[in-house]
Amino acid sequence: MKKFTFVLNGRDVEALEGQSILEAADGAGVYIPRLCYHKDLLPGGHCRVCSVKVNGKVANACTMPAADWMVVDTDTEELNEYRRLIIELLFVEGNHFCPICEKSGDCELQALAYKFGMTAPLWPTLSKNPPVDASHPDVFIDRNRCVLCGRCVRASRERDGKSVFGLEGRGIRTRIALDSLDGLGMTALGRNDAAATICPTGSLVLKRVGFTTPYGARAYDKAPIGSEIEKKEE
Amino acid sequence: MAAKPRVATCSLTGCFGCHMSLLDIDERIIDLIGLVDFDKSPIDDIKSFTGPVDVGIIEGGVSNDENVEVLRSFREHCGVLVAVGECALTGGVPSMRNLVPLKECLEEAYLKGPTLVGGAIPNDPEIPLLLDRVYPCHEVVRIDYMLPGCPPSADVLWTALAALLKGEEPKLGYELIKYD
């Protein structure tokens, strides 16, 4: 594959043809915050947390291919303020009770809020109350904690070949739909499916494995999300 | 010698876990007692403000009219008001009732419970009236600083309090911002 260089945060970095800005940045040890992106899936471009400035214009780092004419900034005060706002709005759009959630400490939404120093969301909550679907023997879906990243949708389609999940509705009424009207238990979702464990929050969770990791040993207890990418550079 | 800064604390709709966490600062509590005087607080059991207070610490969210009254009086008396813990910051676990209408909550607890015989919803005038939902403190009064955690660890409380007593802004490092 053809190699080329582009400017990332003021220095020349190498990228391969076809790589997105986000992939090229990962390779160069520069972490761009992201939520709906997952390295094993096609990029969705849903959450906009990975927004960067490309020659002064805001663009999605996960869907925009890198190119040799680009001058990209990923870590400006303005961009981080956008990101913090997106995270804060996701917190008040759902019902995120961190103290009682089994995903707490391993949750990517929470980890991003930690990274941006959010003490508490200051917007009024939307107070939607979607019911929990626990009809599946091994997995439950709690849409109170869903951030509509679409990872389960993509994982089920691309990795599991099943298309158990989909997005339905528009705007504020968008929600994760199932391919059965009789609940998660009547879908083809299996415990070992990629879709069952790819959720960044506690919305789609395996049963009977919660709260096993002690406080202090969970993914984001000690180091911020993205540290593993930034470490690669050294 | 100048008078020591005065600190007041209260627990609104919380579990007193944040107060327990304050006691968890171990032997630093001896330093703390040397640094401040406590005004209205469950720690010394002073029931009402004796005068203006430098730092007010609020645990718990706002779920009834008594909570509103106490919170407003803290805002009135305290120079700096600090909301502490998830309940004060977001409503926390008590605010899970926000997902159910208040009438249904009360009926479930006092009328329809499987072990109830001849239940009645309490309406004694001595009992504070419940609000429609549980509110975070910052939706009721202006809050100057927020310390997250359930509860915030002793280190969070100590770091923040030490900074405030020096007249500085509390700055929490990565490991001190936690929501659980």
mmCIF file of C-alpha atoms in Angstrom:
data_model
loop_
_atom_site.group_PDB
_atom_site.id
_atom_site.type_symbol
_atom_site.label_atom_id
_atom_site.label_comp_id
_atom_site.label_asym_id
_atom_site.label_seq_id
_atom_site.Cartn_x
_atom_site.Cartn_y
_atom_site.Cartn_z
ATOM 1 C CA MET A 1 0.000 0.000 0.000
ATOM 2 C CA LYS A 2 1.156 3.507 -0.792
ATOM 3 C CA LYS A 3 2.604 5.494 2.088
ATOM 4 C CA PHE A 4 2.308 9.254 2.447
ATOM 5 C CA THR A 5 2.667 11.880 5.161
ATOM 6 C CA PHE A 6 0.259 14.466 6.498
ATOM 7 C CA VAL A 7 0.433 17.007 9.312
ATOM 8 C CA LEU A 8 -1.030 15.860 12.640
ATOM 9 C CA ASN A 9 -0.917 18.284 15.546
ATOM 10 C CA GLY A 10 1.967 20.178 13.993
ATOM 11 C CA ARG A 11 4.220 17.255 13.044
ATOM 12 C CA ASP A 12 4.549 15.053 9.981
ATOM 13 C CA VAL A 13 3.148 11.555 10.440
ATOM 14 C CA GLU A 14 3.022 8.601 8.078
ATOM 15 C CA ALA A 15 -0.196 7.024 6.888
ATOM 16 C CA LEU A 16 -1.200 4.275 4.484
ATOM 17 C CA GLU A 17 -3.542 4.924 1.618
ATOM 18 C CA GLY A 18 -7.106 4.106 2.666
ATOM 19 C CA GLN A 19 -6.531 4.707 6.383
ATOM 20 C CA SER A 20 -8.898 7.032 8.162
ATOM 21 C CA ILE A 21 -7.496 9.987 10.087
ATOM 22 C CA LEU A 22 -8.309 8.118 13.298
ATOM 23 C CA GLU A 23 -6.453 4.951 12.237
ATOM 24 C CA ALA A 24 -3.435 6.937 11.086
ATOM 25 C CA ALA A 25 -3.416 8.869 14.382
ATOM 26 C CA ASP A 26 -3.624 5.602 16.367
ATOM 27 C CA GLY A 27 -0.592 4.360 14.415
ATOM 28 C CA ALA A 28 1.284 7.543 15.291
ATOM 29 C CA GLY A 29 0.450 7.235 18.997
ATOM 30 C CA VAL A 30 -2.029 10.107 18.997
ATOM 31 C CA TYR A 31 -5.308 9.255 20.725
ATOM 32 C CA ILE A 32 -8.389 10.902 19.275
ATOM 33 C CA PRO A 33 -11.319 10.444 21.697
ATOM 34 C CA ARG A 34 -14.026 8.215 20.226
ATOM 35 C CA LEU A 35 -17.178 6.459 21.396
ATOM 36 C CA CYS A 36 -19.051 4.734 18.551
ATOM 37 C CA TYR A 37 -15.860 3.673 16.766
ATOM 38 C CA HIS A 38 -14.535 0.158 17.376
ATOM 39 C CA LYS A 39 -11.377 -1.173 15.730
ATOM 40 C CA ASP A 40 -13.048 -4.439 14.679
ATOM 41 C CA LEU A 41 -16.006 -2.759 12.964
ATOM 42 C CA LEU A 42 -16.597 -0.474 10.012
ATOM 43 C CA PRO A 43 -16.777 3.125 11.249
ATOM 44 C CA GLY A 44 -20.307 4.408 11.911
ATOM 45 C CA GLY A 45 -19.760 8.144 12.239
ATOM 46 C CA HIS A 46 -22.640 8.411 14.733
ATOM 47 C CA CYS A 47 -21.304 10.034 17.886
ATOM 48 C CA ARG A 48 -19.053 12.843 16.600
ATOM 49 C CA VAL A 49 -16.766 12.535 19.621
ATOM 50 C CA CYS A 50 -13.829 11.979 17.243
ATOM 51 C CA SER A 51 -14.433 15.306 15.463
ATOM 52 C CA VAL A 52 -11.139 16.934 14.471
ATOM 53 C CA LYS A 53 -10.160 20.031 12.497
ATOM 54 C CA VAL A 54 -9.016 19.269 8.942
ATOM 55 C CA ASN A 55 -7.504 22.409 7.400
ATOM 56 C CA GLY A 56 -9.725 24.417 9.758
ATOM 57 C CA LYS A 57 -12.980 22.540 9.105
ATOM 58 C CA VAL A 58 -14.596 20.101 11.541
ATOM 59 C CA ALA A 59 -14.615 16.515 10.243
ATOM 60 C CA ASN A 60 -15.163 12.993 11.555
ATOM 61 C CA ALA A 61 -11.778 11.352 12.120
ATOM 62 C CA CYS A 62 -13.251 7.826 11.943
ATOM 63 C CA THR A 63 -14.877 8.185 8.505
ATOM 64 C CA MET A 64 -12.629 10.737 6.771
ATOM 65 C CA PRO A 65 -9.735 9.090 4.892
ATOM 66 C CA ALA A 66 -6.359 10.698 5.600
ATOM 67 C CA ALA A 67 -4.741 12.502 2.660
ATOM 68 C CA ASP A 68 -1.385 14.116 1.982
ATOM 69 C CA TRP A 69 -2.832 17.645 1.732
ATOM 70 C CA MET A 70 -4.301 17.533 5.233
ATOM 71 C CA VAL A 71 -3.305 19.615 8.235
ATOM 72 C CA VAL A 72 -5.161 17.977 11.155
ATOM 73 C CA ASP A 73 -5.612 19.237 14.726
ATOM 74 C CA THR A 74 -7.065 16.788 17.234
ATOM 75 C CA ASP A 75 -6.512 18.328 20.636
ATOM 76 C CA THR A 76 -7.655 21.949 20.768
ATOM 77 C CA GLU A 77 -9.655 23.613 23.520
ATOM 78 C CA GLU A 78 -12.556 24.147 21.106
ATOM 79 C CA LEU A 79 -12.699 20.480 20.028
ATOM 80 C CA ASN A 80 -12.452 19.201 23.584
ATOM 81 C CA GLU A 81 -15.283 21.534 24.587
ATOM 82 C CA TYR A 82 -17.460 20.059 21.779
ATOM 83 C CA ARG A 83 -16.574 16.567 22.981
ATOM 84 C CA ARG A 84 -17.340 17.353 26.601
ATOM 85 C CA LEU A 85 -20.717 18.753 25.553
ATOM 86 C CA ILE A 86 -21.573 15.643 23.522
ATOM 87 C CA ILE A 87 -20.702 13.416 26.493
ATOM 88 C CA GLU A 88 -22.655 15.572 28.929
ATOM 89 C CA LEU A 89 -25.734 15.568 26.685
ATOM 90 C CA LEU A 90 -25.536 11.769 26.344
ATOM 91 C CA PHE A 91 -25.536 11.533 30.139
ATOM 92 C CA VAL A 92 -28.767 13.539 30.512
ATOM 93 C CA GLU A 93 -30.469 11.966 27.494
ATOM 94 C CA GLY A 94 -30.371 8.531 29.135
ATOM 95 C CA ASN A 95 -30.567 7.392 32.735
ATOM 96 C CA HIS A 96 -26.978 6.706 33.746
ATOM 97 C CA PHE A 97 -26.872 5.687 37.405
ATOM 98 C CA CYS A 98 -23.142 4.971 37.656
ATOM 99 C CA PRO A 99 -23.168 3.885 41.339
ATOM 100 C CA ILE A 100 -25.434 0.899 40.597
ATOM 101 C CA CYS A 101 -24.235 -0.006 37.093
ATOM 102 C CA GLU A 102 -22.193 -3.184 36.534
ATOM 103 C CA LYS A 103 -20.311 -1.458 33.710
ATOM 104 C CA SER A 104 -19.005 1.327 35.973
ATOM 105 C CA GLY A 105 -15.201 1.488 35.770
ATOM 106 C CA ASP A 106 -15.181 -0.263 32.390
ATOM 107 C CA CYS A 107 -17.664 2.085 30.705
ATOM 108 C CA GLU A 108 -16.360 4.124 27.788
ATOM 109 C CA LEU A 109 -18.967 6.873 28.212
ATOM 110 C CA GLN A 110 -17.950 7.271 31.846
ATOM 111 C CA ALA A 111 -14.246 7.090 30.934
ATOM 112 C CA LEU A 112 -14.650 9.923 28.425
ATOM 113 C CA ALA A 113 -16.453 12.018 31.042
ATOM 114 C CA TYR A 114 -13.540 11.366 33.430
ATOM 115 C CA LYS A 115 -11.068 12.325 30.717
ATOM 116 C CA PHE A 116 -12.799 15.637 30.122
ATOM 117 C CA GLY A 117 -13.092 16.309 33.852
ATOM 118 C CA MET A 118 -16.901 16.324 34.049
ATOM 119 C CA THR A 119 -17.965 16.432 37.706
ATOM 120 C CA ALA A 120 -21.676 16.193 36.903
ATOM 121 C CA PRO A 121 -23.876 16.877 33.874
ATOM 122 C CA LEU A 122 -25.434 20.326 34.348
ATOM 123 C CA TRP A 123 -28.336 19.961 31.908
ATOM 124 C CA PRO A 124 -31.770 18.819 33.057
ATOM 125 C CA THR A 125 -32.373 15.116 32.420
ATOM 126 C CA LEU A 126 -34.707 14.089 29.631
ATOM 127 C CA SER A 127 -36.462 11.511 31.859
ATOM 128 C CA LYS A 128 -37.212 8.907 29.231
ATOM 129 C CA ASN A 129 -37.989 5.567 30.805
ATOM 130 C CA PRO A 130 -37.620 2.684 28.362
ATOM 131 C CA PRO A 131 -38.233 -0.744 29.931
ATOM 132 C CA VAL A 132 -35.403 -3.256 30.466
ATOM 133 C CA ASP A 133 -35.597 -6.396 28.315
ATOM 134 C CA ALA A 134 -34.204 -9.367 30.251
ATOM 135 C CA SER A 135 -35.983 -12.075 28.259
ATOM 136 C CA HIS A 136 -32.721 -13.536 26.919
ATOM 137 C CA PRO A 137 -31.115 -16.198 29.160
ATOM 138 C CA ASP A 138 -27.581 -14.764 28.903
ATOM 139 C CA VAL A 139 -27.822 -11.111 27.848
ATOM 140 C CA PHE A 140 -30.014 -8.167 28.800
ATOM 141 C CA ILE A 141 -30.640 -4.853 27.085
ATOM 142 C CA ASP A 142 -31.271 -1.725 29.143
ATOM 143 C CA ARG A 143 -32.054 1.161 26.797
ATOM 144 C CA ASN A 144 -31.795 3.617 29.710
ATOM 145 C CA ARG A 145 -28.034 3.305 29.270
ATOM 146 C CA CYS A 146 -27.984 3.265 25.462
ATOM 147 C CA VAL A 147 -26.069 6.029 23.653
ATOM 148 C CA LEU A 148 -27.178 4.916 20.170
ATOM 149 C CA CYS A 149 -23.602 4.318 19.010
ATOM 150 C CA GLY A 150 -24.814 1.483 16.801
ATOM 151 C CA ARG A 151 -21.919 -0.824 17.705
ATOM 152 C CA CYS A 152 -24.262 -3.758 18.418
ATOM 153 C CA VAL A 153 -25.988 -3.130 15.088
ATOM 154 C CA ARG A 154 -22.704 -3.246 13.166
ATOM 155 C CA ALA A 155 -21.199 -6.107 15.183
ATOM 156 C CA SER A 156 -24.241 -8.314 14.696
ATOM 157 C CA ARG A 157 -24.270 -7.649 10.969
ATOM 158 C CA GLU A 158 -20.538 -7.623 10.204
ATOM 159 C CA ARG A 159 -19.075 -10.057 12.712
ATOM 160 C CA ASP A 160 -21.936 -12.399 13.640
ATOM 161 C CA GLY A 161 -23.774 -12.376 10.294
ATOM 162 C CA LYS A 162 -27.112 -12.094 12.114
ATOM 163 C CA SER A 163 -28.484 -8.518 12.051
ATOM 164 C CA VAL A 164 -30.218 -8.939 15.412
ATOM 165 C CA PHE A 165 -30.125 -5.186 16.053
ATOM 166 C CA GLY A 166 -31.123 -2.122 14.082
ATOM 167 C CA LEU A 167 -31.781 1.573 14.635
ATOM 168 C CA GLU A 168 -35.409 2.684 14.333
ATOM 169 C CA GLY A 169 -37.150 6.045 14.662
ATOM 170 C CA ARG A 170 -35.780 9.513 14.009
ATOM 171 C CA GLY A 171 -34.010 12.170 16.051
ATOM 172 C CA ILE A 172 -34.784 12.091 19.762
ATOM 173 C CA ARG A 173 -37.040 9.032 19.226
ATOM 174 C CA THR A 174 -34.272 6.896 17.727
ATOM 175 C CA ARG A 175 -33.855 3.607 19.574
ATOM 176 C CA ILE A 176 -32.241 0.229 19.167
ATOM 177 C CA ALA A 177 -34.702 -2.205 17.592
ATOM 178 C CA LEU A 178 -34.551 -6.006 17.612
ATOM 179 C CA ASP A 179 -35.326 -8.424 14.816
ATOM 180 C CA SER A 180 -38.035 -9.978 16.990
ATOM 181 C CA LEU A 181 -41.091 -8.218 18.390
ATOM 182 C CA ASP A 182 -41.127 -10.699 21.288
ATOM 183 C CA GLY A 183 -37.957 -9.490 22.975
ATOM 184 C CA LEU A 184 -34.253 -10.260 23.006
ATOM 185 C CA GLY A 185 -34.892 -13.854 24.100
ATOM 186 C CA MET A 186 -36.598 -14.638 20.796
ATOM 187 C CA THR A 187 -33.707 -13.334 18.641
ATOM 188 C CA ALA A 188 -30.756 -15.389 17.381
ATOM 189 C CA LEU A 189 -28.319 -13.487 19.651
ATOM 190 C CA GLY A 190 -25.860 -15.842 21.334
ATOM 191 C CA ARG A 191 -23.747 -15.388 24.463
ATOM 192 C CA ASN A 192 -20.512 -15.631 22.455
ATOM 193 C CA ASP A 193 -21.558 -13.183 19.746
ATOM 194 C CA ALA A 194 -19.417 -10.118 19.165
ATOM 195 C CA ALA A 195 -22.568 -8.019 19.547
ATOM 196 C CA ALA A 196 -23.158 -9.289 23.085
ATOM 197 C CA THR A 197 -20.035 -7.670 24.530
ATOM 198 C CA ILE A 198 -19.243 -4.743 22.236
ATOM 199 C CA CYS A 199 -21.473 -2.164 23.958
ATOM 200 C CA PRO A 200 -19.399 0.790 25.280
ATOM 201 C CA THR A 201 -21.876 1.360 28.141
ATOM 202 C CA GLY A 202 -23.962 -0.921 30.346
ATOM 203 C CA SER A 203 -26.806 -1.100 27.843
ATOM 204 C CA LEU A 204 -26.084 -4.554 26.414
ATOM 205 C CA VAL A 205 -24.545 -6.702 29.130
ATOM 206 C CA LEU A 206 -23.867 -10.380 29.803
ATOM 207 C CA LYS A 207 -25.805 -11.687 32.777
ATOM 208 C CA ARG A 208 -24.141 -13.103 35.912
ATOM 209 C CA VAL A 209 -20.725 -11.491 35.347
ATOM 210 C CA GLY A 210 -21.295 -8.022 36.826
ATOM 211 C CA PHE A 211 -19.265 -6.566 39.709
ATOM 212 C CA THR A 212 -16.548 -9.247 39.499
ATOM 213 C CA THR A 213 -13.597 -6.861 39.043
ATOM 214 C CA PRO A 214 -12.690 -5.039 42.254
ATOM 215 C CA TYR A 215 -12.655 -1.279 42.475
ATOM 216 C CA GLY A 216 -9.188 -0.062 41.457
ATOM 217 C CA ALA A 217 -8.546 -2.922 38.984
ATOM 218 C CA ARG A 218 -11.112 -1.931 36.347
ATOM 219 C CA ALA A 219 -10.172 -0.612 32.895
ATOM 220 C CA TYR A 220 -10.329 3.123 33.594
ATOM 221 C CA ASP A 221 -9.706 3.321 37.355
ATOM 222 C CA LYS A 222 -6.056 4.392 37.163
ATOM 223 C CA ALA A 223 -5.330 5.645 33.660
ATOM 224 C CA PRO A 224 -7.521 7.649 31.272
ATOM 225 C CA ILE A 225 -9.096 6.060 28.219
ATOM 226 C CA GLY A 226 -6.669 6.205 25.279
ATOM 227 C CA SER A 227 -3.515 5.819 27.393
ATOM 228 C CA GLU A 228 -2.702 2.527 25.659
ATOM 229 C CA ILE A 229 -2.622 4.296 22.281
ATOM 230 C CA GLU A 230 -0.532 7.212 23.547
ATOM 231 C CA LYS A 231 1.925 4.793 25.179
ATOM 232 C CA LYS A 232 2.732 3.092 21.852
ATOM 233 C CA GLU A 233 4.602 6.165 20.692
ATOM 234 C CA GLU A 234 7.238 6.120 23.461
ATOM 235 C CA MET B 1 -5.129 34.878 66.110
ATOM 236 C CA ALA B 2 -7.779 35.090 63.433
ATOM 237 C CA ALA B 3 -10.888 32.998 63.998
ATOM 238 C CA LYS B 4 -10.800 29.574 62.388
ATOM 239 C CA PRO B 5 -12.869 29.093 59.215
ATOM 240 C CA ARG B 6 -16.319 27.695 59.941
ATOM 241 C CA VAL B 7 -17.657 24.630 58.159
ATOM 242 C CA ALA B 8 -21.250 23.379 58.070
ATOM 243 C CA THR B 9 -22.456 20.072 56.638
ATOM 244 C CA CYS B 10 -25.796 18.390 56.057
ATOM 245 C CA SER B 11 -27.256 15.276 54.513
ATOM 246 C CA LEU B 12 -30.376 15.828 52.408
ATOM 247 C CA THR B 13 -31.709 12.777 50.544
ATOM 248 C CA GLY B 14 -28.571 10.671 50.870
ATOM 249 C CA CYS B 15 -27.330 7.761 52.930
ATOM 250 C CA PHE B 16 -24.732 9.537 55.105
ATOM 251 C CA GLY B 17 -22.061 7.641 53.163
ATOM 252 C CA CYS B 18 -20.374 10.906 52.193
ATOM 253 C CA HIS B 19 -20.173 11.918 55.865
ATOM 254 C CA MET B 20 -18.710 8.482 56.628
ATOM 255 C CA SER B 21 -16.158 9.111 53.905
ATOM 256 C CA LEU B 22 -15.214 12.393 55.595
ATOM 257 C CA LEU B 23 -14.497 10.442 58.789
ATOM 258 C CA ASP B 24 -12.435 8.105 56.626
ATOM 259 C CA ILE B 25 -9.642 10.715 56.296
ATOM 260 C CA ASP B 26 -8.110 8.857 59.272
ATOM 261 C CA GLU B 27 -5.648 10.766 61.455
ATOM 262 C CA ARG B 28 -5.947 13.800 59.198
ATOM 263 C CA ILE B 29 -9.175 14.419 61.092
ATOM 264 C CA ILE B 30 -7.002 15.752 63.931
ATOM 265 C CA ASP B 31 -5.500 18.288 61.502
ATOM 266 C CA LEU B 32 -8.985 19.124 60.286
ATOM 267 C CA ILE B 33 -10.248 19.849 63.783
ATOM 268 C CA GLY B 34 -7.246 22.133 64.290
ATOM 269 C CA LEU B 35 -8.005 23.949 61.040
ATOM 270 C CA VAL B 36 -11.762 24.529 61.232
ATOM 271 C CA ASP B 37 -14.711 24.936 63.551
ATOM 272 C CA PHE B 38 -17.890 23.063 62.748
ATOM 273 C CA ASP B 39 -21.158 24.965 62.733
ATOM 274 C CA LYS B 40 -24.502 23.315 61.880
ATOM 275 C CA SER B 41 -23.639 19.696 61.165
ATOM 276 C CA PRO B 42 -24.613 16.152 62.156
ATOM 277 C CA ILE B 43 -20.982 15.748 63.256
ATOM 278 C CA ASP B 44 -21.437 18.045 66.286
ATOM 279 C CA ASP B 45 -25.250 17.903 66.284
ATOM 280 C CA ILE B 46 -25.687 21.700 66.083
ATOM 281 C CA LYS B 47 -29.207 22.047 64.686
ATOM 282 C CA SER B 48 -29.251 25.597 63.340
ATOM 283 C CA PHE B 49 -26.707 28.103 62.035
ATOM 284 C CA THR B 50 -25.003 30.233 64.668
ATOM 285 C CA GLY B 51 -23.891 32.803 62.067
ATOM 286 C CA PRO B 52 -22.212 33.050 58.670
ATOM 287 C CA VAL B 53 -20.183 30.028 57.629
ATOM 288 C CA ASP B 54 -17.223 29.873 55.230
ATOM 289 C CA VAL B 55 -17.718 26.464 53.642
ATOM 290 C CA GLY B 56 -20.986 24.507 53.400
ATOM 291 C CA ILE B 57 -20.901 20.843 52.411
ATOM 292 C CA ILE B 58 -24.079 19.296 51.014
ATOM 293 C CA GLU B 59 -24.611 15.568 50.771
ATOM 294 C CA GLY B 60 -27.718 14.174 49.111
ATOM 295 C CA GLY B 61 -30.245 15.309 46.528
ATOM 296 C CA VAL B 62 -33.461 17.281 46.981
ATOM 297 C CA SER B 63 -36.550 15.105 47.304
ATOM 298 C CA ASN B 64 -38.876 16.988 49.677
ATOM 299 C CA ASP B 65 -39.803 20.467 50.903
ATOM 300 C CA GLU B 66 -37.606 20.194 53.985
ATOM 301 C CA ASN B 67 -34.580 19.475 51.747
ATOM 302 C CA VAL B 68 -35.364 22.662 49.780
ATOM 303 C CA GLU B 69 -35.577 24.716 52.971
ATOM 304 C CA VAL B 70 -32.307 23.349 54.378
ATOM 305 C CA LEU B 71 -30.484 23.783 51.076
ATOM 306 C CA ARG B 72 -31.690 27.380 50.711
ATOM 307 C CA SER B 73 -30.615 28.186 54.264
ATOM 308 C CA PHE B 74 -27.159 26.699 53.519
ATOM 309 C CA ARG B 75 -26.912 28.905 50.426
ATOM 310 C CA GLU B 76 -27.874 31.919 52.540
ATOM 311 C CA HIS B 77 -25.357 31.235 55.312
ATOM 312 C CA CYS B 78 -22.374 29.766 53.443
ATOM 313 C CA GLY B 79 -19.780 31.715 51.482
ATOM 314 C CA VAL B 80 -18.806 28.684 49.424
ATOM 315 C CA LEU B 81 -21.235 25.832 48.846
ATOM 316 C CA VAL B 82 -19.868 22.434 47.858
ATOM 317 C CA ALA B 83 -22.138 19.638 46.608
ATOM 318 C CA VAL B 84 -20.658 16.263 47.505
ATOM 319 C CA GLY B 85 -21.472 12.829 46.090
ATOM 320 C CA GLU B 86 -23.651 11.495 43.290
ATOM 321 C CA CYS B 87 -26.984 12.195 45.046
ATOM 322 C CA ALA B 88 -26.182 15.894 45.446
ATOM 323 C CA LEU B 89 -24.753 16.104 41.921
ATOM 324 C CA THR B 90 -27.272 14.073 39.924
ATOM 325 C CA GLY B 91 -29.962 12.884 42.343
ATOM 326 C CA GLY B 92 -28.175 9.534 42.540
ATOM 327 C CA VAL B 93 -29.848 6.320 43.613
ATOM 328 C CA PRO B 94 -32.895 8.067 45.212
ATOM 329 C CA SER B 95 -33.586 9.689 41.836
ATOM 330 C CA MET B 96 -34.320 6.269 40.357
ATOM 331 C CA ARG B 97 -37.840 7.030 41.552
ATOM 332 C CA ASN B 98 -37.956 9.780 38.895
ATOM 333 C CA LEU B 99 -38.647 7.015 36.396
ATOM 334 C CA VAL B 100 -41.967 6.233 38.112
ATOM 335 C CA PRO B 101 -44.704 8.831 38.773
ATOM 336 C CA LEU B 102 -44.797 9.824 42.473
ATOM 337 C CA LYS B 103 -48.402 8.666 42.901
ATOM 338 C CA GLU B 104 -47.499 5.176 41.680
ATOM 339 C CA CYS B 105 -44.441 5.105 43.979
ATOM 340 C CA LEU B 106 -46.543 5.932 47.038
ATOM 341 C CA GLU B 107 -49.317 3.511 46.097
ATOM 342 C CA GLU B 108 -46.841 0.715 45.554
ATOM 343 C CA ALA B 109 -45.147 1.351 48.898
ATOM 344 C CA TYR B 110 -48.185 2.024 51.094
ATOM 345 C CA LEU B 111 -51.257 0.521 49.412
ATOM 346 C CA LYS B 112 -50.363 -2.330 47.068
ATOM 347 C CA GLY B 113 -47.391 -3.964 48.815
ATOM 348 C CA PRO B 114 -47.851 -7.758 49.038
ATOM 349 C CA THR B 115 -47.378 -7.741 52.824
ATOM 350 C CA LEU B 116 -49.691 -4.765 53.497
ATOM 351 C CA VAL B 117 -53.031 -4.965 55.281
ATOM 352 C CA GLY B 118 -55.151 -1.806 55.349
ATOM 353 C CA GLY B 119 -52.324 0.472 54.231
ATOM 354 C CA ALA B 120 -52.592 4.244 53.973
ATOM 355 C CA ILE B 121 -50.396 6.882 52.389
ATOM 356 C CA PRO B 122 -48.922 8.904 55.309
ATOM 357 C CA ASN B 123 -50.149 12.490 55.393
ATOM 358 C CA ASP B 124 -49.117 13.723 58.843
ATOM 359 C CA PRO B 125 -48.281 17.458 58.651
ATOM 360 C CA GLU B 126 -44.972 16.697 60.472
ATOM 361 C CA ILE B 127 -43.747 14.641 57.510
ATOM 362 C CA PRO B 128 -42.052 16.680 54.772
ATOM 363 C CA LEU B 129 -43.985 16.687 51.501
ATOM 364 C CA LEU B 130 -42.281 14.795 48.685
ATOM 365 C CA LEU B 131 -41.453 16.706 45.510
ATOM 366 C CA ASP B 132 -42.587 15.411 42.121
ATOM 367 C CA ARG B 133 -39.057 14.139 41.529
ATOM 368 C CA VAL B 134 -35.592 14.106 43.109
ATOM 369 C CA TYR B 135 -33.518 17.092 41.973
ATOM 370 C CA PRO B 136 -29.762 17.606 41.983
ATOM 371 C CA CYS B 137 -28.730 20.484 44.275
ATOM 372 C CA HIS B 138 -27.623 22.743 41.430
ATOM 373 C CA GLU B 139 -31.172 22.818 40.062
ATOM 374 C CA VAL B 140 -32.357 24.389 43.341
ATOM 375 C CA VAL B 141 -29.571 26.803 44.416
ATOM 376 C CA ARG B 142 -26.240 28.002 43.016
ATOM 377 C CA ILE B 143 -23.491 25.493 43.788
ATOM 378 C CA ASP B 144 -19.854 26.635 43.731
ATOM 379 C CA TYR B 145 -18.016 23.312 43.556
ATOM 380 C CA MET B 146 -18.952 19.691 42.910
ATOM 381 C CA LEU B 147 -17.131 16.640 44.204
ATOM 382 C CA PRO B 148 -18.253 13.445 42.449
ATOM 383 C CA GLY B 149 -18.113 9.919 43.873
ATOM 384 C CA CYS B 150 -20.386 7.431 45.577
ATOM 385 C CA PRO B 151 -19.081 8.327 48.041
ATOM 386 C CA PRO B 152 -16.216 10.657 47.123
ATOM 387 C CA SER B 153 -13.120 9.036 48.621
ATOM 388 C CA ALA B 154 -11.549 10.479 51.747
ATOM 389 C CA ASP B 155 -8.724 11.776 49.525
ATOM 390 C CA VAL B 156 -11.188 13.689 47.347
ATOM 391 C CA LEU B 157 -12.779 15.334 50.384
ATOM 392 C CA TRP B 158 -9.428 16.101 52.007
ATOM 393 C CA THR B 159 -7.854 17.491 48.790
ATOM 394 C CA ALA B 160 -10.853 19.715 48.109
ATOM 395 C CA LEU B 161 -11.309 20.899 51.671
ATOM 396 C CA ALA B 162 -7.612 21.654 52.101
ATOM 397 C CA ALA B 163 -7.643 23.744 48.912
ATOM 398 C CA LEU B 164 -10.821 25.608 49.903
ATOM 399 C CA LEU B 165 -9.461 26.453 53.348
ATOM 400 C CA LYS B 166 -6.424 27.992 51.659
ATOM 401 C CA GLY B 167 -8.767 30.022 49.464
ATOM 402 C CA GLU B 168 -7.824 28.014 46.369
ATOM 403 C CA GLU B 169 -9.992 26.257 43.822
ATOM 404 C CA PRO B 170 -10.175 22.499 44.432
ATOM 405 C CA LYS B 171 -8.462 20.623 41.592
ATOM 406 C CA LEU B 172 -9.055 16.885 41.344
ATOM 407 C CA GLY B 173 -6.594 14.694 39.462
ATOM 408 C CA TYR B 174 -7.717 11.857 37.170
ATOM 409 C CA GLU B 175 -7.904 9.186 39.846
ATOM 410 C CA LEU B 176 -10.032 11.389 42.095
ATOM 411 C CA ILE B 177 -12.898 11.954 39.646
ATOM 412 C CA LYS B 178 -15.120 8.870 39.949
ATOM 413 C CA TYR B 179 -18.886 8.431 39.774
ATOM 414 C CA ASP B 180 -19.021 5.264 41.888
#
